[in-house]
CSV table of C-alpha atoms in Angstrom, one decimal:
chain,number,residue,atom,x,y,z
A,1,MET,CA,163.6,84.7,126.7
A,2,ALA,CA,165.0,82.0,123.6
A,3,GLY,CA,166.9,84.1,120.5
A,4,ARG,CA,167.7,82.2,117.7
A,5,GLY,CA,168.4,79.2,117.0
A,6,GLY,CA,168.1,78.8,121.2
A,7,PRO,CA,165.8,75.4,122.4
A,8,LYS,CA,162.5,75.1,121.6
A,9,LYS,CA,160.6,74.9,124.5
A,10,GLY,CA,158.0,72.2,125.3
A,11,VAL,CA,155.2,71.9,128.2
A,12,GLY,CA,155.9,73.6,131.3
A,13,GLY,CA,158.5,75.8,129.3
A,14,VAL,CA,161.4,73.0,129.6
A,15,ALA,CA,163.4,72.5,126.5
A,16,GLU,CA,162.4,70.1,124.7
A,17,ARG,CA,165.1,67.7,123.8
A,18,PRO,CA,167.1,67.1,120.3
A,19,VAL,CA,165.6,64.6,117.9
A,20,GLY,CA,168.3,62.7,115.6
A,21,ILE,CA,166.8,61.3,112.1
A,22,ASP,CA,166.3,57.3,113.4
A,23,GLU,CA,163.9,58.4,116.0
A,24,LEU,CA,162.1,61.8,113.9
A,25,LEU,CA,161.2,59.4,111.1
A,26,GLU,CA,159.9,56.0,113.6
A,27,ARG,CA,157.9,59.1,114.7
A,28,VAL,CA,156.5,59.9,111.5
A,29,ARG,CA,156.1,56.8,110.3
A,30,ALA,CA,153.9,55.6,113.9
A,31,GLY,CA,151.4,58.0,112.7
A,32,TYR,CA,149.6,56.4,109.2
A,33,GLU,CA,150.4,52.8,107.2
A,34,ARG,CA,153.0,52.7,104.7
A,35,VAL,CA,152.7,50.3,101.2
A,36,GLU,CA,154.5,47.7,100.4
A,37,PRO,CA,155.5,48.6,96.1
A,38,ARG,CA,153.1,45.2,94.6
A,39,GLU,CA,150.3,47.5,96.6
A,40,ALA,CA,150.8,50.6,95.4
A,41,TYR,CA,151.3,49.2,91.7
A,42,GLU,CA,147.9,47.6,92.6
A,43,ALA,CA,146.3,51.0,93.9
A,44,ALA,CA,147.8,53.2,91.0
A,45,ARG,CA,146.0,50.6,88.3
A,46,ALA,CA,142.9,50.2,89.9
A,47,GLY,CA,142.7,54.5,90.2
A,48,ASP,CA,142.9,54.8,93.9
A,49,ALA,CA,146.4,56.3,94.6
A,50,LEU,CA,148.4,58.5,93.0
A,51,LEU,CA,152.4,57.0,92.4
A,52,VAL,CA,154.2,60.8,93.4
A,53,ASP,CA,158.1,60.6,92.6
A,54,ILE,CA,159.8,63.1,93.7
A,55,ARG,CA,163.5,61.4,93.3
A,56,TYR,CA,165.8,64.4,91.6
A,57,ALA,CA,166.6,64.5,88.5
A,58,ALA,CA,170.3,62.9,88.1
A,59,LEU,CA,167.9,59.5,89.3
A,60,ARG,CA,165.9,59.2,87.8
A,61,GLU,CA,168.0,60.0,84.5
A,62,ARG,CA,170.2,56.9,86.4
A,63,ASP,CA,167.7,54.2,87.4
A,64,GLY,CA,164.9,55.2,84.9
A,65,LEU,CA,160.4,56.0,86.0
A,66,ILE,CA,157.3,54.8,87.5
A,67,PRO,CA,155.3,54.5,84.4
A,68,GLY,CA,152.1,57.2,85.4
A,69,ALA,CA,153.9,58.5,87.9
A,70,LEU,CA,153.4,62.0,88.4
A,71,VAL,CA,157.2,63.9,88.8
A,72,VAL,CA,157.3,66.5,91.2
A,73,GLU,CA,160.8,67.6,92.8
A,74,ARG,CA,160.8,68.0,96.5
A,75,ASN,CA,161.6,71.3,96.3
A,76,GLU,CA,158.1,71.7,94.9
A,77,LEU,CA,155.7,69.3,96.4
A,78,GLU,CA,153.8,70.6,98.9
A,79,TRP,CA,152.1,73.5,96.4
A,80,ARG,CA,152.4,70.7,93.4
A,81,LEU,CA,149.4,68.7,95.5
A,82,ASP,CA,148.4,71.3,97.6
A,83,PRO,CA,144.0,70.9,95.9
A,84,GLN,CA,143.6,74.7,96.9
A,85,GLY,CA,146.9,75.4,96.0
A,86,SER,CA,147.7,78.2,92.9
A,87,HIS,CA,150.1,76.4,91.8
A,88,ARG,CA,148.8,72.9,91.7
A,89,ALA,CA,148.6,70.0,89.9
A,90,PRO,CA,146.0,69.0,87.9
A,91,GLU,CA,146.6,65.9,89.3
A,92,ALA,CA,145.6,67.4,93.1
A,93,THR,CA,141.9,67.7,93.0
A,94,SER,CA,141.4,66.9,97.3
A,95,HIS,CA,142.5,66.7,99.9
A,96,ASP,CA,140.8,62.9,99.5
A,97,LEU,CA,143.2,61.7,97.3
A,98,ARG,CA,145.6,58.8,98.3
A,99,VAL,CA,149.3,60.1,97.3
A,100,VAL,CA,152.0,57.8,97.8
A,101,VAL,CA,154.9,59.5,97.9
A,102,ILE,CA,158.5,57.5,96.1
A,103,CYS,CA,161.7,58.8,97.6
A,104,ASN,CA,165.0,56.1,96.2
A,105,GLU,CA,164.9,54.2,99.4
A,106,GLY,CA,161.8,55.6,101.5
A,107,TYR,CA,163.4,57.4,104.2
A,108,ALA,CA,163.1,61.1,102.5
A,109,SER,CA,159.4,60.5,101.8
A,110,SER,CA,158.7,60.2,105.3
A,111,LEU,CA,159.7,63.1,105.3
A,112,ALA,CA,157.7,64.4,102.7
A,113,VAL,CA,154.3,62.1,103.8
A,114,GLU,CA,154.3,64.4,106.8
A,115,SER,CA,154.3,67.6,105.2
A,116,LEU,CA,151.0,66.4,102.9
A,117,ARG,CA,148.9,65.4,105.6
A,118,ARG,CA,150.0,69.2,107.6
A,119,LEU,CA,148.6,70.1,104.0
A,120,GLY,CA,145.8,68.5,105.5
A,121,LEU,CA,146.5,65.8,102.7
A,122,ARG,CA,145.6,62.4,105.1
A,123,ARG,CA,146.0,59.2,102.8
A,124,ALA,CA,149.1,60.6,101.8
A,125,THR,CA,151.4,57.6,102.7
A,126,ASP,CA,155.2,56.7,101.0
A,127,LEU,CA,156.5,53.3,99.7
A,128,VAL,CA,158.5,51.0,101.9
A,129,GLY,CA,162.5,50.5,100.1
A,130,GLY,CA,161.7,53.3,97.6
A,131,PHE,CA,161.8,53.3,93.9
A,132,GLN,CA,164.9,51.1,94.6
A,133,ALA,CA,162.1,48.1,96.2
A,134,TRP,CA,159.8,49.4,93.3
A,135,ARG,CA,162.4,47.7,90.9
A,136,ALA,CA,164.1,44.7,93.1
A,137,ALA,CA,160.2,44.1,93.1
A,138,GLY,CA,160.0,43.7,89.2
A,139,LEU,CA,157.4,46.1,88.5
A,140,PRO,CA,157.4,48.3,85.8
A,141,VAL,CA,159.8,50.7,84.9
A,142,ALA,CA,160.7,53.0,82.1
A,143,SER,CA,164.0,54.5,80.3
A,144,GLU,CA,163.5,58.5,81.5
């Protein structure tokens, strides 16, 4: 009997080996197509995607905001984007909603997408390079 913190048992009762963050990101990202900044910008402008900024307040204050992006702190993301949730944002209208999650550099957003996809948001994706890539591409940024 494995207690708390004991190794997780995989297929055939064999303990699964620990996975490092780089491998975890690779596995997660293999399950969906990530988007580049220009593609995300065009999709949002056309009304085909909801941009969701999960950066924490200090980064938003330092670097600015993406105009039109929904700001949702990472620890509230699932509650705010679950179309069935009682605390959902008004924008969380359907499981078919195309959501582009944006963090600072495109790492935390990949893990957030995995969580949203488990909630049934099958079109959730994230921005390659995060906010920093958006800004480097010369796309619109506003002061907070």
